[in-house]
CSV table of C-alpha atoms and ligand atoms in Angstrom, one decimal:
chain,number,residue,atom,x,y,z
T,787,MET,CA,-24.2,-63.8,25.4
T,788,ILE,CA,-21.5,-63.7,22.8
T,789,GLN,CA,-21.8,-65.6,19.5
T,790,VAL,CA,-18.4,-67.0,18.8
T,791,PRO,CA,-18.0,-68.0,15.1
T,792,GLN,CA,-17.7,-71.6,14.3
T,793,TYR,CA,-14.1,-71.4,13.0
T,794,VAL,CA,-13.0,-70.1,16.4
T,795,ALA,CA,-15.4,-72.1,18.6
T,796,GLU,CA,-14.0,-75.4,17.3
T,797,LEU,CA,-10.5,-74.3,18.4
T,798,LEU,CA,-11.8,-73.5,21.9
T,799,GLU,CA,-13.5,-76.8,22.1
T,800,LEU,CA,-10.3,-78.7,21.1
T,801,LEU,CA,-8.4,-76.9,23.9
T,802,HIS,CA,-11.2,-77.6,26.4
T,803,ARG,CA,-11.3,-81.3,25.4
T,804,ALA,CA,-7.5,-81.6,26.0
T,805,GLY,CA,-8.1,-80.3,29.5
T,806,TYR,CA,-7.0,-76.7,29.0
T,807,GLN,CA,-8.7,-73.4,29.7
T,808,ALA,CA,-9.4,-71.3,26.7
T,809,ALA,CA,-11.4,-68.1,26.0
T,810,VAL,CA,-11.8,-65.4,23.5
T,811,VAL,CA,-10.4,-62.2,24.8
T,812,GLY,CA,-9.8,-58.5,24.2
T,813,GLY,CA,-11.2,-56.6,21.2
T,814,CYS,CA,-13.6,-59.3,20.0
T,815,VAL,CA,-15.3,-59.4,23.4
T,816,ARG,CA,-15.5,-55.7,23.6
T,817,ASP,CA,-16.9,-55.3,20.1
T,818,SER,CA,-19.4,-58.2,20.5
T,819,LEU,CA,-20.8,-56.6,23.7
T,820,LEU,CA,-21.1,-53.3,21.8
T,821,GLY,CA,-23.1,-55.1,19.1
T,822,ARG,CA,-20.3,-54.5,16.5
T,823,THR,CA,-18.7,-57.1,14.3
T,824,PRO,CA,-15.2,-57.9,15.6
T,825,LYS,CA,-12.2,-57.4,13.2
T,826,ASP,CA,-10.6,-60.6,14.5
T,827,TRP,CA,-10.9,-63.1,17.2
T,828,ASP,CA,-8.1,-63.7,19.7
T,829,VAL,CA,-7.9,-66.7,22.0
T,830,CYS,CA,-6.1,-67.0,25.4
T,831,THR,CA,-5.3,-70.2,27.2
T,832,ASP,CA,-3.3,-71.7,30.0
T,833,ALA,CA,-1.7,-74.2,27.5
T,834,LEU,CA,1.9,-73.5,26.7
T,835,PRO,CA,2.9,-72.8,23.0
T,836,GLU,CA,4.2,-76.3,22.5
T,837,GLN,CA,1.0,-77.7,24.0
T,838,ILE,CA,-1.2,-75.4,21.8
T,839,LYS,CA,0.8,-76.7,18.8
T,840,SER,CA,0.2,-80.3,19.6
T,841,VAL,CA,-3.6,-79.8,20.3
T,842,MET,CA,-3.8,-78.0,16.9
T,843,GLU,CA,-1.8,-80.5,15.0
T,844,ALA,CA,-4.6,-80.9,12.4
T,845,TYR,CA,-4.4,-77.2,11.5
T,846,PRO,CA,-1.7,-75.1,9.7
T,847,VAL,CA,0.1,-73.2,12.4
T,848,LEU,CA,2.3,-70.1,12.1
T,849,GLU,CA,4.9,-69.6,14.8
T,850,THR,CA,5.7,-66.0,14.2
T,851,GLY,CA,4.9,-64.8,17.8
T,852,ILE,CA,5.9,-67.9,19.6
T,853,ARG,CA,8.6,-66.2,21.7
T,854,HIS,CA,5.8,-64.1,23.3
T,855,GLY,CA,3.6,-67.1,23.6
T,856,THR,CA,1.5,-66.5,20.5
T,857,VAL,CA,0.7,-69.2,17.9
T,858,THR,CA,-1.4,-68.3,14.9
T,859,VAL,CA,-3.7,-71.1,13.8
T,860,LEU,CA,-5.3,-71.1,10.3
T,861,SER,CA,-8.9,-72.3,10.8
T,862,HIS,CA,-11.0,-72.5,7.6
T,863,GLY,CA,-8.8,-70.0,6.0
T,864,GLN,CA,-8.9,-67.5,8.9
T,865,GLY,CA,-6.0,-66.7,11.2
T,866,VAL,CA,-6.7,-67.0,14.9
T,867,GLU,CA,-4.1,-65.9,17.4
T,868,ILE,CA,-3.9,-68.2,20.4
T,869,THR,CA,-1.8,-66.8,23.2
T,870,THR,CA,-0.6,-68.4,26.5
T,871,TYR,CA,-1.7,-66.5,29.6
T,872,ARG,CA,1.2,-64.2,30.3
T,873,THR,CA,2.2,-61.0,32.1
T,874,GLU,CA,4.9,-58.6,30.9
T,875,GLY,CA,8.2,-58.0,32.6
T,876,PRO,CA,9.4,-54.4,33.2
T,877,TYR,CA,9.5,-52.0,30.3
T,878,SER,CA,12.9,-50.4,30.7
T,879,ASP,CA,12.5,-48.4,27.4
T,880,GLY,CA,8.7,-47.7,27.6
T,881,ARG,CA,8.4,-49.4,24.2
T,882,ARG,CA,8.4,-53.2,24.6
T,883,PRO,CA,8.5,-55.4,27.6
T,884,ASP,CA,12.0,-56.8,28.4
T,885,SER,CA,10.5,-60.2,28.9
T,886,VAL,CA,7.2,-62.0,29.1
T,887,ARG,CA,6.4,-64.5,31.7
T,888,PHE,CA,3.7,-67.2,31.4
T,889,VAL,CA,1.2,-67.3,34.2
T,890,ARG,CA,-1.4,-69.7,35.4
T,891,SER,CA,-4.5,-67.6,35.7
T,892,LEU,CA,-6.7,-65.8,33.3
T,893,GLU,CA,-7.2,-62.9,35.7
T,894,GLU,CA,-3.4,-62.3,35.8
T,895,ASP,CA,-3.4,-62.3,32.0
T,896,LEU,CA,-6.2,-59.8,31.9
T,897,SER,CA,-4.5,-57.5,34.4
T,898,ARG,CA,-1.6,-56.8,31.9
T,899,ARG,CA,-4.1,-55.4,29.3
T,900,ASP,CA,-4.5,-51.7,28.7
T,901,PHE,CA,-8.1,-50.7,29.3
T,902,THR,CA,-10.9,-52.2,31.3
T,903,VAL,CA,-13.0,-52.6,28.1
T,904,ASN,CA,-10.2,-54.6,26.6
T,905,ALA,CA,-9.6,-56.8,29.6
T,906,MET,CA,-12.6,-59.2,29.4
T,907,ALA,CA,-12.7,-62.8,28.2
T,908,TRP,CA,-15.6,-65.1,27.2
T,909,ASP,CA,-15.7,-68.9,27.3
T,910,GLY,CA,-19.5,-69.3,27.7
T,911,LYS,CA,-19.4,-66.9,30.6
T,912,LEU,CA,-17.8,-63.4,30.9
T,913,THR,CA,-14.7,-62.9,33.0
T,914,ASP,CA,-14.5,-59.2,33.8
T,915,PRO,CA,-12.3,-58.5,36.8
T,916,PHE,CA,-12.0,-54.7,36.2
T,917,GLY,CA,-15.5,-53.7,35.4
T,918,GLY,CA,-15.1,-53.5,31.7
T,919,GLN,CA,-18.7,-54.3,31.0
T,920,GLY,CA,-19.9,-51.4,33.2
T,921,ASP,CA,-17.5,-49.0,31.5
T,922,LEU,CA,-18.7,-50.1,28.1
T,923,GLU,CA,-22.3,-49.4,29.1
T,924,ARG,CA,-21.3,-46.0,30.5
T,925,GLY,CA,-19.1,-45.3,27.5
T,926,ILE,CA,-15.8,-44.9,29.4
T,927,ILE,CA,-12.2,-45.7,28.6
T,928,ARG,CA,-10.3,-46.4,31.8
T,929,CYS,CA,-6.8,-47.9,32.4
T,930,VAL,CA,-6.5,-51.2,34.1
T,931,GLY,CA,-4.6,-50.3,37.3
T,932,ASP,CA,-2.7,-47.1,38.0
T,933,PRO,CA,-3.0,-45.0,34.8
T,934,ALA,CA,0.3,-43.2,35.1
T,935,ALA,CA,2.2,-46.4,35.7
T,936,ARG,CA,0.4,-48.2,32.8
T,937,LEU,CA,1.0,-45.4,30.4
T,938,GLY,CA,4.6,-45.1,31.6
T,939,GLU,CA,5.2,-48.8,30.7
T,940,ASP,CA,4.0,-48.3,27.2
T,941,ALA,CA,3.3,-44.8,25.9
T,942,LEU,CA,1.5,-46.1,22.8
T,943,ARG,CA,-1.4,-46.7,25.2
T,944,ILE,CA,-1.8,-42.9,25.3
T,945,LEU,CA,-2.8,-42.9,21.6
T,946,ARG,CA,-4.7,-46.2,21.9
T,947,ALA,CA,-6.9,-44.6,24.6
T,948,LEU,CA,-7.6,-41.6,22.3
T,949,ARG,CA,-8.3,-44.0,19.4
T,950,PHE,CA,-10.9,-46.1,21.3
T,951,ALA,CA,-12.5,-43.0,22.8
T,952,ALA,CA,-12.8,-41.4,19.3
T,953,ARG,CA,-13.9,-44.7,17.6
T,954,TYR,CA,-16.8,-45.3,20.0
T,955,GLY,CA,-17.5,-41.7,21.0
T,956,PHE,CA,-16.5,-42.6,24.6
T,957,ALA,CA,-15.4,-40.3,27.4
T,958,ILE,CA,-12.0,-40.9,29.1
T,959,GLU,CA,-12.2,-41.5,32.8
T,960,GLU,CA,-10.8,-38.6,34.8
T,961,ASN,CA,-7.6,-40.1,36.2
T,962,THR,CA,-6.8,-41.8,33.0
T,963,GLY,CA,-7.4,-38.5,31.1
T,964,ARG,CA,-5.1,-36.6,33.5
T,965,ALA,CA,-2.4,-39.3,33.2
T,966,LEU,CA,-2.6,-39.2,29.3
T,967,LEU,CA,-1.8,-35.5,29.5
T,968,ALA,CA,0.9,-35.9,32.1
T,969,CYS,CA,2.7,-38.7,30.3
T,970,ARG,CA,2.4,-37.2,26.8
T,971,GLU,CA,6.1,-36.5,26.3
T,972,LEU,CA,6.8,-40.2,26.6
T,973,LEU,CA,5.3,-40.5,23.1
T,974,GLY,CA,8.7,-39.4,21.8
T,975,ARG,CA,9.9,-43.0,22.4
T,976,ILE,CA,7.3,-44.6,20.2
T,977,ALA,CA,8.2,-45.7,16.6
T,978,PRO,CA,6.9,-43.1,14.1
T,979,GLU,CA,5.0,-45.7,12.1
T,980,ARG,CA,3.1,-46.9,15.2
T,981,VAL,CA,2.2,-43.3,16.1
T,982,PHE,CA,1.0,-42.7,12.5
T,983,SER,CA,-1.1,-45.8,12.6
T,984,GLU,CA,-2.8,-44.7,15.8
T,985,LEU,CA,-3.2,-41.2,14.5
T,986,LYS,CA,-5.1,-42.4,11.4
T,987,GLY,CA,-7.3,-44.5,13.7
T,988,ILE,CA,-8.1,-41.5,15.8
T,989,LEU,CA,-9.0,-39.4,12.7
T,990,MET,CA,-11.4,-42.0,11.5
T,991,GLY,CA,-13.4,-42.1,14.8
T,992,GLN,CA,-16.8,-40.5,15.2
T,993,GLY,CA,-15.6,-38.6,18.3
T,994,VAL,CA,-12.4,-37.2,16.7
T,995,GLY,CA,-13.5,-33.6,17.0
T,996,GLU,CA,-13.8,-33.7,20.8
T,997,ILE,CA,-10.6,-35.7,21.2
T,998,LEU,CA,-8.5,-33.3,19.1
T,999,VAL,CA,-9.7,-30.4,21.2
T,1000,GLU,CA,-9.6,-32.0,24.7
T,1001,TYR,CA,-6.3,-33.7,24.2
T,1002,ALA,CA,-4.6,-31.0,22.1
T,1003,PRO,CA,-1.4,-31.1,24.1
T,1004,VAL,CA,-0.9,-34.8,23.2
T,1005,PHE,CA,-1.2,-33.9,19.5
T,1006,ALA,CA,1.3,-31.1,20.1
T,1007,VAL,CA,3.8,-33.7,21.0
T,1008,ILE,CA,3.3,-35.9,17.9
T,1009,LEU,CA,2.7,-32.9,15.6
T,1010,PRO,CA,4.9,-30.1,17.0
T,1011,GLU,CA,4.7,-28.2,13.7
T,1012,ALA,CA,1.0,-27.8,14.4
T,1013,ALA,CA,1.3,-26.8,18.0
T,1014,PRO,CA,1.1,-23.0,17.4
T,1015,CYS,CA,-2.4,-23.5,16.0
T,1016,ILE,CA,-3.7,-24.5,19.5
T,1017,GLY,CA,-5.6,-21.5,20.8
T,1018,PHE,CA,-4.5,-19.3,17.9
T,1019,ASP,CA,-7.1,-16.5,17.6
T,1020,GLN,CA,-7.8,-15.8,13.9
T,1021,ARG,CA,-9.3,-12.3,14.5
T,1022,ASN,CA,-11.5,-12.7,11.5
T,1023,PRO,CA,-15.3,-12.7,11.4
T,1024,ALA,CA,-15.4,-15.7,9.0
T,1025,HIS,CA,-13.9,-17.7,11.9
T,1026,HIS,CA,-15.6,-18.2,15.2
T,1027,LEU,CA,-13.0,-20.8,16.3
T,1028,ASP,CA,-9.2,-20.7,16.9
T,1029,VAL,CA,-7.2,-22.5,14.3
T,1030,TRP,CA,-6.9,-25.8,16.1
T,1031,SER,CA,-10.6,-25.9,17.0
T,1032,HIS,CA,-11.4,-25.1,13.4
T,1033,ILE,CA,-9.2,-28.0,12.3
T,1034,ALA,CA,-10.9,-30.4,14.7
T,1035,GLU,CA,-14.4,-29.3,13.6
T,1036,ALA,CA,-13.4,-29.7,9.9
T,1037,VAL,CA,-12.0,-33.2,10.4
T,1038,SER,CA,-15.1,-34.3,12.3
T,1039,LEU,CA,-17.4,-32.9,9.5
T,1040,ALA,CA,-15.6,-34.8,6.7
T,1041,PRO,CA,-16.5,-38.1,5.3
T,1042,ARG,CA,-14.7,-41.0,6.9
T,1043,GLU,CA,-11.9,-41.2,4.4
T,1044,GLN,CA,-8.3,-41.3,5.5
T,1045,THR,CA,-6.7,-39.0,3.0
T,1046,VAL,CA,-9.4,-36.4,3.3
T,1047,ARG,CA,-9.2,-36.4,7.1
T,1048,LEU,CA,-5.4,-36.3,7.1
T,1049,ALA,CA,-5.6,-33.3,4.7
T,1050,LEU,CA,-8.0,-31.5,6.9
T,1051,LEU,CA,-5.9,-32.2,10.0
T,1052,LEU,CA,-3.0,-30.4,8.2
T,1053,HIS,CA,-4.7,-27.9,5.9
T,1054,ASP,CA,-4.4,-24.8,8.1
T,1055,ILE,CA,-1.2,-25.6,10.1
T,1056,GLY,CA,0.7,-22.9,8.2
T,1057,LYS,CA,-1.7,-20.2,9.4
T,1058,PRO,CA,0.2,-19.0,12.5
T,1059,GLU,CA,3.3,-18.4,10.5
T,1060,LYS,CA,1.3,-16.3,7.9
T,1061,PHE,CA,-0.9,-14.3,10.2
T,1062,PHE,CA,-1.1,-10.7,9.2
T,1063,MET,CA,-3.4,-7.9,10.6
T,1064,GLY,CA,-5.0,-6.2,7.6
T,1065,GLU,CA,-5.9,-2.5,7.4
T,1066,ASP,CA,-9.5,-3.7,7.5
T,1067,GLY,CA,-8.8,-4.7,11.1
T,1068,LYS,CA,-9.1,-8.4,10.3
T,1069,GLY,CA,-6.6,-11.2,10.5
T,1070,HIS,CA,-5.5,-12.6,7.1
T,1071,PHE,CA,-3.4,-15.6,6.2
T,1072,TYR,CA,-2.3,-15.0,2.6
T,1073,GLY,CA,-0.2,-17.9,1.3
T,1074,HIS,CA,-0.9,-20.2,4.2
T,1075,PRO,CA,-1.7,-23.2,2.1
T,1076,GLN,CA,1.9,-23.4,0.8
T,1077,VAL,CA,3.3,-23.2,4.3
T,1078,SER,CA,0.8,-25.8,5.5
T,1079,ARG,CA,2.0,-28.0,2.6
T,1080,ARG,CA,5.6,-27.6,3.6
T,1081,LEU,CA,4.9,-28.4,7.3
T,1082,ALA,CA,2.7,-31.3,6.3
T,1083,GLU,CA,5.5,-32.7,4.2
T,1084,THR,CA,7.8,-32.7,7.1
T,1085,ILE,CA,5.2,-34.4,9.3
T,1086,LEU,CA,4.2,-37.1,6.9
T,1087,THR,CA,7.8,-37.9,6.0
T,1088,ARG,CA,8.7,-38.2,9.7
T,1089,LEU,CA,5.7,-40.4,10.4
T,1090,ARG,CA,6.7,-42.7,7.4
T,1091,CYS,CA,3.5,-42.1,5.5
T,1092,ASP,CA,3.5,-44.0,2.2
T,1093,ASN,CA,4.4,-41.9,-0.8
T,1094,GLN,CA,1.1,-42.2,-2.6
T,1095,THR,CA,-1.0,-41.0,0.4
T,1096,ARG,CA,1.6,-38.3,1.2
T,1097,GLU,CA,1.5,-36.8,-2.3
T,1098,GLN,CA,-2.3,-36.8,-2.4
T,1099,VAL,CA,-2.6,-35.2,1.1
T,1100,LEU,CA,-0.1,-32.5,0.0
T,1101,THR,CA,-2.0,-31.7,-3.1
T,1102,LEU,CA,-5.2,-31.4,-1.1
T,1103,VAL,CA,-3.5,-29.2,1.5
T,1104,GLU,CA,-2.0,-26.9,-1.1
T,1105,HIS,CA,-5.2,-26.4,-3.0
T,1106,HIS,CA,-7.7,-26.4,-0.1
T,1107,ASP,CA,-8.4,-22.7,-0.5
T,1108,ASP,CA,-8.7,-22.4,-4.3
T,1109,ASP,CA,-12.2,-21.5,-5.4
T,1110,PHE,CA,-13.7,-24.0,-7.9
T,1111,PRO,CA,-14.4,-22.8,-11.5
T,1112,GLU,CA,-18.0,-22.0,-12.4
T,1113,THR,CA,-18.1,-23.8,-15.7
T,1114,LYS,CA,-17.9,-27.4,-16.8
T,1115,LYS,CA,-14.9,-26.5,-18.9
T,1116,GLY,CA,-13.2,-25.4,-15.8
T,1117,ILE,CA,-14.1,-28.6,-13.9
T,1118,ARG,CA,-12.8,-30.6,-16.9
T,1119,ARG,CA,-9.5,-28.7,-16.7
T,1120,LEU,CA,-9.3,-29.6,-13.0
T,1121,LEU,CA,-10.1,-33.2,-13.8
T,1122,LYS,CA,-7.2,-33.2,-16.3
T,1123,THR,CA,-4.9,-31.8,-13.6
T,1124,TYR,CA,-5.9,-33.9,-10.6
T,1125,GLY,CA,-7.8,-36.9,-11.9
T,1126,PRO,CA,-11.3,-37.9,-10.6
T,1127,ASP,CA,-10.2,-39.4,-7.3
T,1128,THR,CA,-8.2,-36.4,-6.1
T,1129,LEU,CA,-10.8,-33.9,-7.3
T,1130,GLU,CA,-13.6,-35.7,-5.4
T,1131,LYS,CA,-11.5,-35.6,-2.3
T,1132,LEU,CA,-10.6,-31.9,-2.9
T,1133,ILE,CA,-14.3,-31.2,-3.0
T,1134,ALA,CA,-14.8,-33.1,0.2
T,1135,VAL,CA,-12.0,-31.1,1.8
T,1136,HIS,CA,-13.5,-27.8,0.7
T,1137,ARG,CA,-16.9,-28.7,2.0
T,1138,ALA,CA,-15.8,-29.7,5.4
T,1139,ASP,CA,-13.4,-26.7,5.7
T,1140,ILE,CA,-16.2,-24.3,4.7
T,1141,LEU,CA,-18.8,-25.8,7.0
T,1142,ALA,CA,-16.4,-25.4,9.9
T,1143,HIS,CA,-16.4,-21.6,9.4
T,1144,GLU,CA,-18.9,-19.1,10.9
T,1145,LYS,CA,-22.4,-19.9,9.8
T,1146,THR,CA,-23.4,-17.0,7.5
T,1147,TRP,CA,-19.9,-16.9,5.9
T,1148,ALA,CA,-20.2,-20.7,5.3
T,1149,ALA,CA,-23.7,-20.4,3.8
T,1150,ARG,CA,-22.4,-17.8,1.3
T,1151,LYS,CA,-19.4,-20.0,0.3
T,1152,ILE,CA,-20.9,-23.4,0.1
T,1153,GLY,CA,-22.7,-22.8,-3.2
T,1154,ASN,CA,-19.4,-22.8,-5.1
T,1155,VAL,CA,-18.7,-26.3,-3.8
T,1156,ASP,CA,-22.2,-27.6,-4.4
T,1157,ARG,CA,-22.0,-26.4,-8.1
T,1158,ALA,CA,-18.5,-27.9,-8.6
T,1159,GLU,CA,-19.8,-31.2,-7.2
T,1160,GLY,CA,-22.8,-31.2,-9.4
T,1161,MET,CA,-20.8,-30.5,-12.5
T,1162,LEU,CA,-18.3,-33.2,-11.6
T,1163,ARG,CA,-21.1,-35.7,-11.1
T,1164,ASP,CA,-22.6,-34.8,-14.6
T,1165,ILE,CA,-19.2,-35.0,-16.3
T,1166,LEU,CA,-18.4,-38.4,-14.8
T,1167,ALA,CA,-21.9,-39.6,-15.8
T,1168,GLU,CA,-21.4,-38.7,-19.5
T,1169,PRO,CA,-21.2,-41.8,-21.7
T,1170,ARG,CA,-17.7,-41.0,-22.8
T,1171,PRO,CA,-16.2,-38.4,-20.5
T,1172,CYS,CA,-12.9,-36.9,-21.7
T,1173,PHE,CA,-10.3,-35.4,-19.4
T,1174,ALA,CA,-7.3,-37.7,-19.9
T,1175,VAL,CA,-5.2,-38.5,-23.0
T,1176,GLN,CA,-6.3,-42.2,-22.7
T,1177,GLN,CA,-9.9,-41.2,-23.2
T,1178,LEU,CA,-9.3,-39.4,-26.5
T,1179,ASP,CA,-10.8,-41.0,-29.6
T,1180,ILE,CA,-7.4,-41.0,-31.1
T,1181,ARG,CA,-4.2,-42.8,-30.1
T,1182,GLY,CA,-0.5,-42.4,-30.4
T,1183,GLU,CA,-0.4,-45.0,-33.2
T,1184,ASP,CA,-2.9,-42.9,-35.2
T,1185,LEU,CA,-0.6,-39.9,-34.9
T,1186,ILE,CA,2.3,-42.1,-36.2
T,1187,ALA,CA,0.1,-43.1,-39.1
T,1188,LEU,CA,-0.2,-39.3,-39.8
T,1189,GLY,CA,3.6,-39.1,-40.0
T,1190,MET,CA,4.6,-38.2,-36.5
T,1191,GLU,CA,7.6,-39.8,-34.8
T,1192,PRO,CA,7.2,-41.6,-31.5
T,1193,GLY,CA,8.5,-39.3,-28.7
T,1194,LYS,CA,8.0,-36.1,-26.9
T,1195,ALA,CA,6.3,-34.1,-29.7
T,1196,LEU,CA,3.7,-36.9,-30.0
T,1197,GLY,CA,2.9,-36.8,-26.3
T,1198,GLU,CA,2.5,-33.0,-26.5
T,1199,MET,CA,0.2,-33.3,-29.5
T,1200,LEU,CA,-2.1,-35.7,-27.6
T,1201,HIS,CA,-2.2,-33.1,-24.8
T,1202,THR,CA,-2.9,-30.3,-27.3
T,1203,LEU,CA,-5.8,-32.4,-28.7
T,1204,LEU,CA,-7.1,-33.1,-25.2
T,1205,ASP,CA,-7.0,-29.4,-24.4
T,1206,ALA,CA,-9.0,-28.7,-27.5
T,1207,VAL,CA,-11.6,-31.2,-26.5
T,1208,ILE,CA,-11.8,-29.8,-22.9
T,1209,GLU,CA,-12.1,-26.3,-24.3
T,1210,GLU,CA,-14.9,-27.6,-26.6
T,1211,ARG,CA,-13.1,-26.5,-29.7
T,1212,VAL,CA,-13.4,-30.0,-31.2
T,1213,GLU,CA,-15.5,-33.1,-30.6
T,1214,ASN,CA,-13.9,-36.1,-29.1
T,1215,GLU,CA,-14.3,-38.0,-32.3
T,1216,LYS,CA,-11.6,-39.6,-34.5
T,1217,GLN,CA,-12.2,-37.8,-37.8
T,1218,ALA,CA,-12.4,-34.4,-36.2
T,1219,LEU,CA,-9.3,-35.0,-34.1
T,1220,THR,CA,-7.4,-36.3,-37.1
T,1221,ALA,CA,-8.4,-33.2,-39.1
T,1222,LEU,CA,-7.3,-30.9,-36.2
T,1223,CYS,CA,-4.0,-32.8,-35.9
T,1224,ARG,CA,-3.3,-32.5,-39.6
T,1225,SER,CA,-3.9,-28.8,-39.6
T,1226,LEU,CA,-1.7,-28.4,-36.5
T,1227,LEU,CA,1.1,-30.4,-38.1
T,1228,ARG,CA,0.8,-28.2,-41.3
T,1229,GLY,CA,0.8,-25.1,-39.1
T,1230,GLU,CA,3.9,-26.3,-37.2
T,1231,LYS,CA,5.7,-27.1,-40.5
T,1232,SER,CA,4.9,-23.7,-42.0
T,1233,ASP,CA,6.1,-22.0,-38.8
T,1234,THR,CA,9.6,-23.4,-39.4
I,2045,ATP,P1,-8.8,-53.3,17.4
I,2045,ATP,O1,-10.2,-53.4,17.1
I,2045,ATP,O2,-8.2,-52.0,17.1
I,2045,ATP,O3,-8.0,-54.5,16.8
I,2045,ATP,P2,-8.1,-54.6,19.8
I,2045,ATP,O4,-8.5,-54.3,21.2
I,2045,ATP,O5,-8.3,-55.9,19.3
I,2045,ATP,O6,-8.7,-53.4,19.0
I,2045,ATP,P3,-5.3,-55.1,19.4
I,2045,ATP,O7,-4.2,-54.2,19.1
I,2045,ATP,O8,-5.7,-56.1,18.3
I,2045,ATP,O9,-6.6,-54.2,19.8
I,2045,ATP,O10,-5.0,-55.9,20.7
I,2045,ATP,C1,-5.7,-57.0,21.2
I,2045,ATP,C2,-5.8,-56.9,22.8
I,2045,ATP,O11,-4.4,-57.0,23.3
I,2045,ATP,C3,-6.4,-55.6,23.3
I,2045,ATP,O12,-7.8,-55.8,23.4
I,2045,ATP,C4,-5.7,-55.5,24.7
I,2045,ATP,O13,-6.4,-56.4,25.6
I,2045,ATP,C5,-4.3,-56.1,24.4
I,2045,ATP,N1,-3.4,-55.0,24.1
I,2045,ATP,C6,-3.0,-54.6,22.8
I,2045,ATP,N2,-2.1,-53.7,22.8
I,2045,ATP,C7,-1.8,-53.4,24.1
I,2045,ATP,C8,-1.0,-52.5,24.8
I,2045,ATP,N3,-0.2,-51.7,24.1
I,2045,ATP,N4,-0.9,-52.6,26.1
I,2045,ATP,C9,-1.7,-53.5,26.8
I,2045,ATP,N5,-2.6,-54.3,26.2
I,2045,ATP,C10,-2.7,-54.3,24.9
I,2046,MG,MG1,-7.7,-56.7,17.4
């Protein structure tokens, strides 16, 4: 039994009353059967787009997808996509169908869908021609029809399969799994932004660790810069895993935060290039964070990552190996450098990275992260924490009143005062800061 929300149910009813078939379909059916809340509700129907529009005349309608048979209806402020039953013509480029063709039956529409768990519809009863419900119960992602043919039509399905498997912690059916690997080079045809969007989805899944390891060759296609990590033996007792398996483990131990997980995916990709066998008989990787950063920049730029995410990921990658300072002063300095958001993420990156090392080594290293996190929490809980110029109890205009000109020197003075507060040489209090500023100005004058 699926509970269809009222704002969708009333659209189904309108279509039914006008004599059409109509059912909710795809992701919403899958997620409802899993007991999860669907992101959105999609409807399919045998009504043609013009017929949908006339049945829905009382609602605002957007025609953005109408060429492919999709009309978006705004029902109580929520968009519902209503799509005419259709199949897809041949995919001559493996990217998008050359044409779509409207069809009469729901079963035919379901047969164009990617996986059995996505090929079910509900209109008071379940239509499930490919055994999707059984696959949901067993936790299996399986292509509808011949896997190699379906993945060949649209290579994005390779990543969609990995994303659904990671999201639900599902296994991939054997033939589908083999086809994923066999068809992996076709991913070269897919637009980079779509690859990136699926990759982020995979990283956020609970089962991401297993997927990264089992389908490593697929990731080697979309992240060729990271391919040398796969199976790369670190020959160091701190590491019980090869570089790629360590990356997979670290990602899966991290909080479900996109930037943190992207950073962990990329944090060690510079290691193979920096491998060096020490006189101690152990493998070392001095300088690898910089190489990882460079490779990560290439990857994120190619995948059209937005600038803000890219810059934060690159900072996290570059500094993933720095030990944290042991004093609050030191943590305040880091707060000044990174800001609270990036510093919190850097701590999350460190923790996951360390925990993905050999157990006794990890136990020895984790205290440094715990202490840093505790100090950060304390500092942020202070009534008036001070690690940014804006938090100083003195402003630019106060410095102007002391005789400074607006401009570079004034900005530098604010930073000097902030450093003095961070180093605990002065209270963050207006009079004290004013006095310090005065004496600095006098000193500077007497210097010249
Ligand atoms: P999500 O929870 O990520 O939105 P979803 O299953 O709803 O999952 P959508 O991308 O919204 O995924 O697509 C809706 C439905 O359309 C899918 O359930 C599936 O039936 C079908 N579909 C989407 N993309 C493809 C594709 N590339 N090939 C075949 N069928 C697809
Ligand atoms: Mg959806």
